[in-house]
mmCIF file with all atom_site columns, C-alpha atoms in Angstrom:
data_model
loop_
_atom_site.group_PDB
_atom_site.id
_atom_site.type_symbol
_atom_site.label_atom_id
_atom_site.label_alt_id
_atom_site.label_comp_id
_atom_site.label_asym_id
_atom_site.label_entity_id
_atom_site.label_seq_id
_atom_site.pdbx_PDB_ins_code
_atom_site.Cartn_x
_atom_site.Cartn_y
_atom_site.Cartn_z
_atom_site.occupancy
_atom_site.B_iso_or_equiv
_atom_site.pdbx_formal_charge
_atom_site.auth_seq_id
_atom_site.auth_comp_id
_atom_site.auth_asym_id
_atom_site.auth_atom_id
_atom_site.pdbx_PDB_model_num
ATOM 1   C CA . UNK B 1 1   ? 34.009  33.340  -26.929 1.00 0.00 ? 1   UNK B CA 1
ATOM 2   C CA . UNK B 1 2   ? 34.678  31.517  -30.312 1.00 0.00 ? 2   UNK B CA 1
ATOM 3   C CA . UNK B 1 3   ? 32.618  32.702  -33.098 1.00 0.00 ? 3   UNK B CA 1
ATOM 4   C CA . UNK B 1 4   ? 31.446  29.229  -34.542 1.00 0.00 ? 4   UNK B CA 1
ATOM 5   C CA . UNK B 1 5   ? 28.053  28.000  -35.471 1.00 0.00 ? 5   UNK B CA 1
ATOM 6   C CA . UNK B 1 6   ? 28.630  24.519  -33.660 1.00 0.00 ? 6   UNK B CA 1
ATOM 7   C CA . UNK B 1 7   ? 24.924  23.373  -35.463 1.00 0.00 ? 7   UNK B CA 1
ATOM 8   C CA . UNK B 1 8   ? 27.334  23.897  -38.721 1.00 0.00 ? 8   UNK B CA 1
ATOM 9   C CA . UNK B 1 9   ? 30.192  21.843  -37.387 1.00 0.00 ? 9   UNK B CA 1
ATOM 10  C CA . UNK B 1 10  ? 28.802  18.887  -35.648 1.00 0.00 ? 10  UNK B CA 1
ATOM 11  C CA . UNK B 1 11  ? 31.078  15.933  -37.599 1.00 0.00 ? 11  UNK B CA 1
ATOM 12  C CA . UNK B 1 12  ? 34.298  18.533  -37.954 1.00 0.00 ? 12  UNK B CA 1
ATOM 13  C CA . UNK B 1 13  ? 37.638  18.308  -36.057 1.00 0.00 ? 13  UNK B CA 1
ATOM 14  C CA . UNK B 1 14  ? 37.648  20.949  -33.438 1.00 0.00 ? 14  UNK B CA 1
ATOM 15  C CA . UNK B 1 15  ? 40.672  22.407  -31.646 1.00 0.00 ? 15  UNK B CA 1
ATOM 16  C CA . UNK B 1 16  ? 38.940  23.999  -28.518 1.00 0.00 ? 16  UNK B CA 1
ATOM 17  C CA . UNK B 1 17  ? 40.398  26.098  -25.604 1.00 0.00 ? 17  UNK B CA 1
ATOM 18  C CA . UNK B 1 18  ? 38.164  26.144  -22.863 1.00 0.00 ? 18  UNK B CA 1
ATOM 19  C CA . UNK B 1 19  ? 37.721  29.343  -20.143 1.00 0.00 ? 19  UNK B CA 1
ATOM 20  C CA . UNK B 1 20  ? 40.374  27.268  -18.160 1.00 0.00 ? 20  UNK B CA 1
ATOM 21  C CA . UNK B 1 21  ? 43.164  27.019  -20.306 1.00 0.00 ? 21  UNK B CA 1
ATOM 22  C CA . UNK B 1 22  ? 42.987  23.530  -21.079 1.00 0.00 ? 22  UNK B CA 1
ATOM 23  C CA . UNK B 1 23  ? 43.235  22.652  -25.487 1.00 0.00 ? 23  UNK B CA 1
ATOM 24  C CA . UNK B 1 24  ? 42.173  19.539  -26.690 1.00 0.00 ? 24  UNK B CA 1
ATOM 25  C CA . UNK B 1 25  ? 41.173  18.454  -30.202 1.00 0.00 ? 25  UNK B CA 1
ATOM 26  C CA . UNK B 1 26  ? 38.281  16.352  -31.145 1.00 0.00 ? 26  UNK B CA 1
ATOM 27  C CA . UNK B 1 27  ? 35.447  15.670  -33.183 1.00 0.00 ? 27  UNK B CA 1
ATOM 28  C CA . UNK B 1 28  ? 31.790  17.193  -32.803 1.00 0.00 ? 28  UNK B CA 1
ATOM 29  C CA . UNK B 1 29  ? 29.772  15.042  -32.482 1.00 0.00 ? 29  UNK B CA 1
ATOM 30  C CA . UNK B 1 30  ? 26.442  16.633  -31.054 1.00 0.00 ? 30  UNK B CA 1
ATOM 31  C CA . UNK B 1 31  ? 24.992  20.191  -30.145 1.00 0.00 ? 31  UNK B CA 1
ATOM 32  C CA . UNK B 1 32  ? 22.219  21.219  -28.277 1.00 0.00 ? 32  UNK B CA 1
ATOM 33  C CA . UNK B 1 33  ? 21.048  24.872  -28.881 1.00 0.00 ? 33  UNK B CA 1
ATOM 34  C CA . UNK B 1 34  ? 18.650  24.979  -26.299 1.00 0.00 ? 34  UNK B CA 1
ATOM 35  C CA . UNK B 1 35  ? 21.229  23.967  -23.587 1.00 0.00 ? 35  UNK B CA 1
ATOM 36  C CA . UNK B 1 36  ? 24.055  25.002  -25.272 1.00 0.00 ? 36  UNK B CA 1
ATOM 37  C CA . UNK B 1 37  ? 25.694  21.882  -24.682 1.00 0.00 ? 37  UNK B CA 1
ATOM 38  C CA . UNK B 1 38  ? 28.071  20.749  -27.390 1.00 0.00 ? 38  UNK B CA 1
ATOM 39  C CA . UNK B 1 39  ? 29.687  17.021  -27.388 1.00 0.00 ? 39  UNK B CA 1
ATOM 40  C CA . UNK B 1 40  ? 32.978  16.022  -28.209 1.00 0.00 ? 40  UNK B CA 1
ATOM 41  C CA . UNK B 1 41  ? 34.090  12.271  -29.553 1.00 0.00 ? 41  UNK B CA 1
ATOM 42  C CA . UNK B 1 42  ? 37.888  11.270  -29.861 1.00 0.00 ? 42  UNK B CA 1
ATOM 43  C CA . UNK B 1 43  ? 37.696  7.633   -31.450 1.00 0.00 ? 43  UNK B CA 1
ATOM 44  C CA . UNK B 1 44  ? 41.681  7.381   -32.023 1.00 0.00 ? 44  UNK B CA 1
ATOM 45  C CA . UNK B 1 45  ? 41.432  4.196   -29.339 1.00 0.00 ? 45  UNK B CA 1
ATOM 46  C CA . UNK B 1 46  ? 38.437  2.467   -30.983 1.00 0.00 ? 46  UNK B CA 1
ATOM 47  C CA . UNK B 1 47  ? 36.574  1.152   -29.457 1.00 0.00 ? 47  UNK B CA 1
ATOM 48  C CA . UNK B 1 48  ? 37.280  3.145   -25.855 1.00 0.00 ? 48  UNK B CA 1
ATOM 49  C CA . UNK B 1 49  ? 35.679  6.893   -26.770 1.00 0.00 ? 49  UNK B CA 1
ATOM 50  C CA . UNK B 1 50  ? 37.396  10.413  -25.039 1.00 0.00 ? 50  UNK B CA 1
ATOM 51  C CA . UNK B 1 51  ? 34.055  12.017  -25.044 1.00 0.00 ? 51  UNK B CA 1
ATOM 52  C CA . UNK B 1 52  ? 33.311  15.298  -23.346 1.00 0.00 ? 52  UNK B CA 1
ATOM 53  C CA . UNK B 1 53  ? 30.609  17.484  -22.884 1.00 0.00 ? 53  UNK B CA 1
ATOM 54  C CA . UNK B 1 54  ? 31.019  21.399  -22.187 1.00 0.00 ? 54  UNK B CA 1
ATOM 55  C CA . UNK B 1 55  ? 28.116  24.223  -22.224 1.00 0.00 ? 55  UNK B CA 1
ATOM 56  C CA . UNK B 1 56  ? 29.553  26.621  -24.874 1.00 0.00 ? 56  UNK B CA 1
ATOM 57  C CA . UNK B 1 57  ? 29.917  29.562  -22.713 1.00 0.00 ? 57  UNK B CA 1
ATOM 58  C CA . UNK B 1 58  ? 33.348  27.484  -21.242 1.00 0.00 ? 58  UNK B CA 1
ATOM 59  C CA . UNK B 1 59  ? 34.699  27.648  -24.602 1.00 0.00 ? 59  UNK B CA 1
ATOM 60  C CA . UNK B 1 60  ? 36.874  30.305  -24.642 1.00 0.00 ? 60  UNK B CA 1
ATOM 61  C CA . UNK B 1 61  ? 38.133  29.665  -28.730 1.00 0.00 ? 61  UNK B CA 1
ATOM 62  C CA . UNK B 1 62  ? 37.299  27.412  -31.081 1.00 0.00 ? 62  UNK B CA 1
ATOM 63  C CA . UNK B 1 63  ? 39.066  26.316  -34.461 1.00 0.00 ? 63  UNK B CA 1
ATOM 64  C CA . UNK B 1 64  ? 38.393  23.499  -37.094 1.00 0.00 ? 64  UNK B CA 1
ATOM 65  C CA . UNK B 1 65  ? 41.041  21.826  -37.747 1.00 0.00 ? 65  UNK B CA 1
ATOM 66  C CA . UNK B 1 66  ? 39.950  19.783  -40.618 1.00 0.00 ? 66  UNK B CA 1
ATOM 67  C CA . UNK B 1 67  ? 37.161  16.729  -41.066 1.00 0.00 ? 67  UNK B CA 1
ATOM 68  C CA . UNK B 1 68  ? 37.153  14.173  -39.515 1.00 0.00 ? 68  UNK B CA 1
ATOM 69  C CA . UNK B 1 69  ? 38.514  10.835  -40.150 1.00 0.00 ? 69  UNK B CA 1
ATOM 70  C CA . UNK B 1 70  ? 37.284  7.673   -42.072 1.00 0.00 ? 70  UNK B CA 1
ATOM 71  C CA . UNK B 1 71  ? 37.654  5.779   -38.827 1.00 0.00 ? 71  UNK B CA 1
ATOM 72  C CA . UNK B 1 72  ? 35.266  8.352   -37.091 1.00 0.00 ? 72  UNK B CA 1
ATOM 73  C CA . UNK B 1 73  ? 32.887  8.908   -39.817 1.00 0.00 ? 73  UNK B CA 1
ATOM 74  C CA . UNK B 1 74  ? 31.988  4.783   -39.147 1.00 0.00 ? 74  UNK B CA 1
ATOM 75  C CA . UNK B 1 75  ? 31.292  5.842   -35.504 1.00 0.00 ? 75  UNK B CA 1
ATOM 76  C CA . UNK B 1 76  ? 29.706  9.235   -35.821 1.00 0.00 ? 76  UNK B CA 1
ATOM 77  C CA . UNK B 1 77  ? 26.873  8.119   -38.049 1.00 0.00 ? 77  UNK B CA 1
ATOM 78  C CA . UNK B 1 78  ? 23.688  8.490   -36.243 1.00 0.00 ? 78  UNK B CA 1
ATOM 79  C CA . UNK B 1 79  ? 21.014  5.108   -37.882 1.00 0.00 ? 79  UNK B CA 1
ATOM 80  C CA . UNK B 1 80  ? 17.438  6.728   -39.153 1.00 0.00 ? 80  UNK B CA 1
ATOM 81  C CA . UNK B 1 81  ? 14.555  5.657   -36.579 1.00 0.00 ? 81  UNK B CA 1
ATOM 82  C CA . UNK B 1 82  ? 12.211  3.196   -38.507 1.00 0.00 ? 82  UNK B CA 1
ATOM 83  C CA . UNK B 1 83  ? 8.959   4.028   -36.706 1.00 0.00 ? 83  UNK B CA 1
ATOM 84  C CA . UNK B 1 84  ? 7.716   0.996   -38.067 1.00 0.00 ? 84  UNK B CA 1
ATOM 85  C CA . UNK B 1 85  ? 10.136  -1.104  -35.835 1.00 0.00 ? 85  UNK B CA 1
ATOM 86  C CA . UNK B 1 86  ? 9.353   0.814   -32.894 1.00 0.00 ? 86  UNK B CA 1
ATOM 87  C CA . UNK B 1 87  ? 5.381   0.397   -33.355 1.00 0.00 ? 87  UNK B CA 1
ATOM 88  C CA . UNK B 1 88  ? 6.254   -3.401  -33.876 1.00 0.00 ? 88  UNK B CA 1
ATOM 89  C CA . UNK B 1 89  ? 8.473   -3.699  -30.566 1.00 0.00 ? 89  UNK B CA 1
ATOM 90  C CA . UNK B 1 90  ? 5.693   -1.594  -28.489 1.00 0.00 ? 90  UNK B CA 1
ATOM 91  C CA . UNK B 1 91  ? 3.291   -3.914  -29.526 1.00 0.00 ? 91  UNK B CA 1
ATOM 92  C CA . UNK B 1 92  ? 4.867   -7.038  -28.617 1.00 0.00 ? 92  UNK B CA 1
ATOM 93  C CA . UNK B 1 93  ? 5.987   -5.251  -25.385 1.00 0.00 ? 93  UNK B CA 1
ATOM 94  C CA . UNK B 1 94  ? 2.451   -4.220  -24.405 1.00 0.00 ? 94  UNK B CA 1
ATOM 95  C CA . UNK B 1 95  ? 1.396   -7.973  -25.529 1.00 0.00 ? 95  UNK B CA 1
ATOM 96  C CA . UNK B 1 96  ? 3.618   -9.342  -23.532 1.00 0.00 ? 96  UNK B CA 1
ATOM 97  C CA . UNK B 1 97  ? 2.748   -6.868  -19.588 1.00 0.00 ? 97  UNK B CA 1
ATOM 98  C CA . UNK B 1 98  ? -0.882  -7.674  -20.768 1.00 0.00 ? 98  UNK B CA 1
ATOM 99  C CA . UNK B 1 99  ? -0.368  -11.463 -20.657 1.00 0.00 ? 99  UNK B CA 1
ATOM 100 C CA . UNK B 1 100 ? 2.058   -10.470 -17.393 1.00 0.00 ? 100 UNK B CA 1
ATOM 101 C CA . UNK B 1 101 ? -1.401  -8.804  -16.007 1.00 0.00 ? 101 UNK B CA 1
ATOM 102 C CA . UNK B 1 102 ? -3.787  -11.985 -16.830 1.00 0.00 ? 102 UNK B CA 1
ATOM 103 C CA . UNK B 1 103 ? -1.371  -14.213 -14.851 1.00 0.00 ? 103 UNK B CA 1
ATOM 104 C CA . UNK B 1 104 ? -2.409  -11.799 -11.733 1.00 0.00 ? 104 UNK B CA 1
ATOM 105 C CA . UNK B 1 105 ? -5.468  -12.963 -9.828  1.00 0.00 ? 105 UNK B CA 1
ATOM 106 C CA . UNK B 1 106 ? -7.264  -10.228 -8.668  1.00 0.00 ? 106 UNK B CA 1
ATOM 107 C CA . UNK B 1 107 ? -8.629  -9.916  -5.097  1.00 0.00 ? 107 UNK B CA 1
ATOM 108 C CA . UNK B 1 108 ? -7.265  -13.739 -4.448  1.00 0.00 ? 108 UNK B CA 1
ATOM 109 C CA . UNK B 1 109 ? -4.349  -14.930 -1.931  1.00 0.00 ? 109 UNK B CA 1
ATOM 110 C CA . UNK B 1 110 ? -0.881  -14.618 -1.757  1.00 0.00 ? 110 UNK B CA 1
ATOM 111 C CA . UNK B 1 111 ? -1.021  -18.391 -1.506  1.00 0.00 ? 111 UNK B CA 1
ATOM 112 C CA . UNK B 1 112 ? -3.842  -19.091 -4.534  1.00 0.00 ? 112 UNK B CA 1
ATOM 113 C CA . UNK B 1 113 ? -1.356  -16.367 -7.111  1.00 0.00 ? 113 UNK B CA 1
ATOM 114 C CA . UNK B 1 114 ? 1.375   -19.410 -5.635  1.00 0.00 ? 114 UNK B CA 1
ATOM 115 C CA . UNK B 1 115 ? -0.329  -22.062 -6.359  1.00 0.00 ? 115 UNK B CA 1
ATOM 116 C CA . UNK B 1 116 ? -1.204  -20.567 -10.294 1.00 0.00 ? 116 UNK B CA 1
ATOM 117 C CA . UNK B 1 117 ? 2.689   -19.245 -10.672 1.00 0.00 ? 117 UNK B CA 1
ATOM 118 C CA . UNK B 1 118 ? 3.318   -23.059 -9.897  1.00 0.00 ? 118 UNK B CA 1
ATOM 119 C CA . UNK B 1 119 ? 0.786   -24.722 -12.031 1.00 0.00 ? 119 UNK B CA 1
ATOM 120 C CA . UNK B 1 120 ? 1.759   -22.078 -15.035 1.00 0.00 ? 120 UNK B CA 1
ATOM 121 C CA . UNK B 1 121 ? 5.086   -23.577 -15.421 1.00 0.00 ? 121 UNK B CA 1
ATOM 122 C CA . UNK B 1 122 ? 3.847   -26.376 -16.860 1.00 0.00 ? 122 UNK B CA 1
ATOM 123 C CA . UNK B 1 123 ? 0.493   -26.018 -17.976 1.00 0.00 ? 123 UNK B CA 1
ATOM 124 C CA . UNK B 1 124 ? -1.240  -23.248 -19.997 1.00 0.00 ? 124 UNK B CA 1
ATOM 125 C CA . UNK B 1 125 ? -3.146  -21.391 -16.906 1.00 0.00 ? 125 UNK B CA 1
ATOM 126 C CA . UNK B 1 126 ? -5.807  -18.764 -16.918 1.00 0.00 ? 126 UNK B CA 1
ATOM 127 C CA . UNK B 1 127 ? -7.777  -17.089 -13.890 1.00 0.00 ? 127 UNK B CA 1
ATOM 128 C CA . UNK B 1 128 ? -11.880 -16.825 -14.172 1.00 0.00 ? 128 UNK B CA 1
ATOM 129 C CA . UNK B 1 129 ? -12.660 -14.923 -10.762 1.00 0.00 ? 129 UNK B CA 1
ATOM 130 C CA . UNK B 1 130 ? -11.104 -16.738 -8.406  1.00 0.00 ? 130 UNK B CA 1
ATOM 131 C CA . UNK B 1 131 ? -10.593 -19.779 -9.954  1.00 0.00 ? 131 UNK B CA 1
ATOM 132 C CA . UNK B 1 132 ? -7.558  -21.276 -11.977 1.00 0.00 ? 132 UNK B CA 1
ATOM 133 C CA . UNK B 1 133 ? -8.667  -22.897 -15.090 1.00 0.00 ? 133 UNK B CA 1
ATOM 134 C CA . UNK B 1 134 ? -6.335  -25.683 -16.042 1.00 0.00 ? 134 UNK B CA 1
ATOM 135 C CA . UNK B 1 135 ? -6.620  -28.191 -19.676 1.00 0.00 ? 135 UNK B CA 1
ATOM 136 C CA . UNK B 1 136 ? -10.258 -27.158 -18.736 1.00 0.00 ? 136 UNK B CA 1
ATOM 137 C CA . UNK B 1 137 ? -9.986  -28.322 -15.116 1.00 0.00 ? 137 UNK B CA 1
ATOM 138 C CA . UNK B 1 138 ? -11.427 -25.931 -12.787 1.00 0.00 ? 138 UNK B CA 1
ATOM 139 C CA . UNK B 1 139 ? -9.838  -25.166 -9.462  1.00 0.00 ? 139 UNK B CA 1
ATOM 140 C CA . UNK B 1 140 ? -11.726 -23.527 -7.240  1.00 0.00 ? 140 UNK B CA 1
ATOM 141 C CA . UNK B 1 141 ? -10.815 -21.854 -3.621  1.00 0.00 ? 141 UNK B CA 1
ATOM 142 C CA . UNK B 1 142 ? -9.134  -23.610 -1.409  1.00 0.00 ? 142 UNK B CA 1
ATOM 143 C CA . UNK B 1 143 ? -7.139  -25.142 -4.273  1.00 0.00 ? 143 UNK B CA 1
ATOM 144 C CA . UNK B 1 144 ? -6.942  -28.582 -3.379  1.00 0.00 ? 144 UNK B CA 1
ATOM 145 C CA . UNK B 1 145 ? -7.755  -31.705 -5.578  1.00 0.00 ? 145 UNK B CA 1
ATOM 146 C CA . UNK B 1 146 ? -10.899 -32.139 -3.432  1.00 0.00 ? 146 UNK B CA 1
ATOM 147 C CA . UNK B 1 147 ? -12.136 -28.294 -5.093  1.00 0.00 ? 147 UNK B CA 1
ATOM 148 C CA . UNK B 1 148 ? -10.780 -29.727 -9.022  1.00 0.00 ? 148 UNK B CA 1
ATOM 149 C CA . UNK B 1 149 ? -13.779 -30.294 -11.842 1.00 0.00 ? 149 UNK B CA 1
ATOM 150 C CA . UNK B 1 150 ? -14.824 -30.867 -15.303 1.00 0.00 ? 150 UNK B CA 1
ATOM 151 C CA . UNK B 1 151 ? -11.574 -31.868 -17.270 1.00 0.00 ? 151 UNK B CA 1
ATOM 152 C CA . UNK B 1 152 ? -11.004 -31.986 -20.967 1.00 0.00 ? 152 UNK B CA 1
ATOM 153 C CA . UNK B 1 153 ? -10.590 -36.073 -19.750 1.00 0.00 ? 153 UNK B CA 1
ATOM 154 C CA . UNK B 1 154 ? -10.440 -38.351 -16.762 1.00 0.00 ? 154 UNK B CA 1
ATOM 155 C CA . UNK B 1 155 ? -6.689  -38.355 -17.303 1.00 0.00 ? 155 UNK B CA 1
ATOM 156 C CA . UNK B 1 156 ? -6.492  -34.535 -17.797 1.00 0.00 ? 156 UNK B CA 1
ATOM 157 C CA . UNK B 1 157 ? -8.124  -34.482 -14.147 1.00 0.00 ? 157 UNK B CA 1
ATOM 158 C CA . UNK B 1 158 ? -6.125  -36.938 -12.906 1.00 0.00 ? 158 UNK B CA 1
ATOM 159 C CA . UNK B 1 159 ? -2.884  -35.248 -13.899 1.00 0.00 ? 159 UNK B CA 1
ATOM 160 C CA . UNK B 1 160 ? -4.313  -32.004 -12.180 1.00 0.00 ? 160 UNK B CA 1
ATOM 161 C CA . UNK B 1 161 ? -4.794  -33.462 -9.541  1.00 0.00 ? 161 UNK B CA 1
ATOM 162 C CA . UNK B 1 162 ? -1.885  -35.157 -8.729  1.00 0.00 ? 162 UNK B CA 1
ATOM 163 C CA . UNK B 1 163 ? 0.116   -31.775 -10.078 1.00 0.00 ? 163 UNK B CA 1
ATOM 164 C CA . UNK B 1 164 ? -1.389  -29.403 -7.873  1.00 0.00 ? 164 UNK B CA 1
ATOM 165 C CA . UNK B 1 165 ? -1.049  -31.662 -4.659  1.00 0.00 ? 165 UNK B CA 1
ATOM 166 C CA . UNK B 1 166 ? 3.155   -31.708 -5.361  1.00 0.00 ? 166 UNK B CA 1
ATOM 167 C CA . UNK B 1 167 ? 2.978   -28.185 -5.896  1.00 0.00 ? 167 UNK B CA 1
ATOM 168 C CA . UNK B 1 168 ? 0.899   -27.206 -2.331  1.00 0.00 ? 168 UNK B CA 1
ATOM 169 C CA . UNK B 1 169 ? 3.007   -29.460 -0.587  1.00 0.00 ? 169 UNK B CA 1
ATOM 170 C CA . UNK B 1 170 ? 5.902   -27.494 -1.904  1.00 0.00 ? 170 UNK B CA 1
ATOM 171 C CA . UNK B 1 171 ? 4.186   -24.152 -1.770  1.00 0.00 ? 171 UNK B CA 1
ATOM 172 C CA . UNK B 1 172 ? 3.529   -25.164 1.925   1.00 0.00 ? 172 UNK B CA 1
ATOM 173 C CA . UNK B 1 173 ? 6.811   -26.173 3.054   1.00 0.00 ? 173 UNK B CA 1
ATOM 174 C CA . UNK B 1 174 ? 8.339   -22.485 1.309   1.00 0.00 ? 174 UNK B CA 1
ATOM 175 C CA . UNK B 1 175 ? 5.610   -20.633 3.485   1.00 0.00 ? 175 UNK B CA 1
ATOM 176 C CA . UNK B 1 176 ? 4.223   -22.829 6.152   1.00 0.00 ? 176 UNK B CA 1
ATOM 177 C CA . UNK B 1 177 ? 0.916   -21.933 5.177   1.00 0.00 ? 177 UNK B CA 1
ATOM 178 C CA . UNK B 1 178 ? -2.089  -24.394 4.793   1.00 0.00 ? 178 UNK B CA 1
#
């Protein structure tokens, strides 16, 4: 086995013989001590990569054959992790499944979760128990216009109204349910 400390030579040209004979030459671009996995890069057909991954105990003999190229030192650089970003995009992420969650009635109908997934796409809905709270218009179980109160406005109830009768006719028609 090649005497090399591959921790050392990660981002050096390589000319490796493997336990079966076969030589290549390529860049170093990773090692794992634990798992004794080291990873190869050949970037000579940018952007396509020859990359290969061998445990070290294959490697039958290893020399370095010089550093390696301007043209791989663009592609070998590894970008520092800015936890900031990170916290910032698992924020928004865990924002965004939380609003996901709110849109989920709990312990209502396949057919009332239909009738709010409908009514969402154009207005601004929320769920309090069981019923869907639209512009301040309350729709309570069985979600018909005849179960539809308060209302920011006459017209605001109006509008819901007419809304949510297109939408159960249309939610009806999908499922055949009442």
């Amino acid at each position: 086995m090649a005497a090399v400390d591959y921790d050392d030579a990660v981002g050096l040209r390589l000319r490796v013989t493997t336990t079966l004979g076969e030589t290549f030459e390529q860049t170093l671009f990773a090692y794992d001590r634990e798992t004794e996995l080291a990873v190869f890069q050949d970037t000579s057909g940018f952007p396509k990569r020859n990359v290969r991954v061998l445990k070290t105990e294959f490697i039958r003999d290893v020399a370095v054959t010089g550093e390696h190229s301007d043209a791989e030192s663009k592609h070998l650089e590894i970008r520092p992790i800015v936890v900031a970003d990170i916290r910032r995009r698992e924020r928004l992420n865990v924002q965004q499944e939380e609003a996901a969650a709110a849109r989920i009635g709990e312990g209502v109908s396949a057919f009332a979760q239909a009738v709010f997934d409908a009514m969402s796409k154009t207005y601004a809905c929320t769920w309090d128990g069981e019923t869907i709270v639209v512009l301040g218009v309350r729709i309570a179980p069985p979600y018909s216009s005849e179960t539809c109160t308060d209302g920011e406005s006459t017209a605001s109830l109006a509008r819901i109204k007419k809304v949510l009768d297109a939408e159960r006719r249309k939610i009806q028609q999908r499922t055949g349910e009442a």
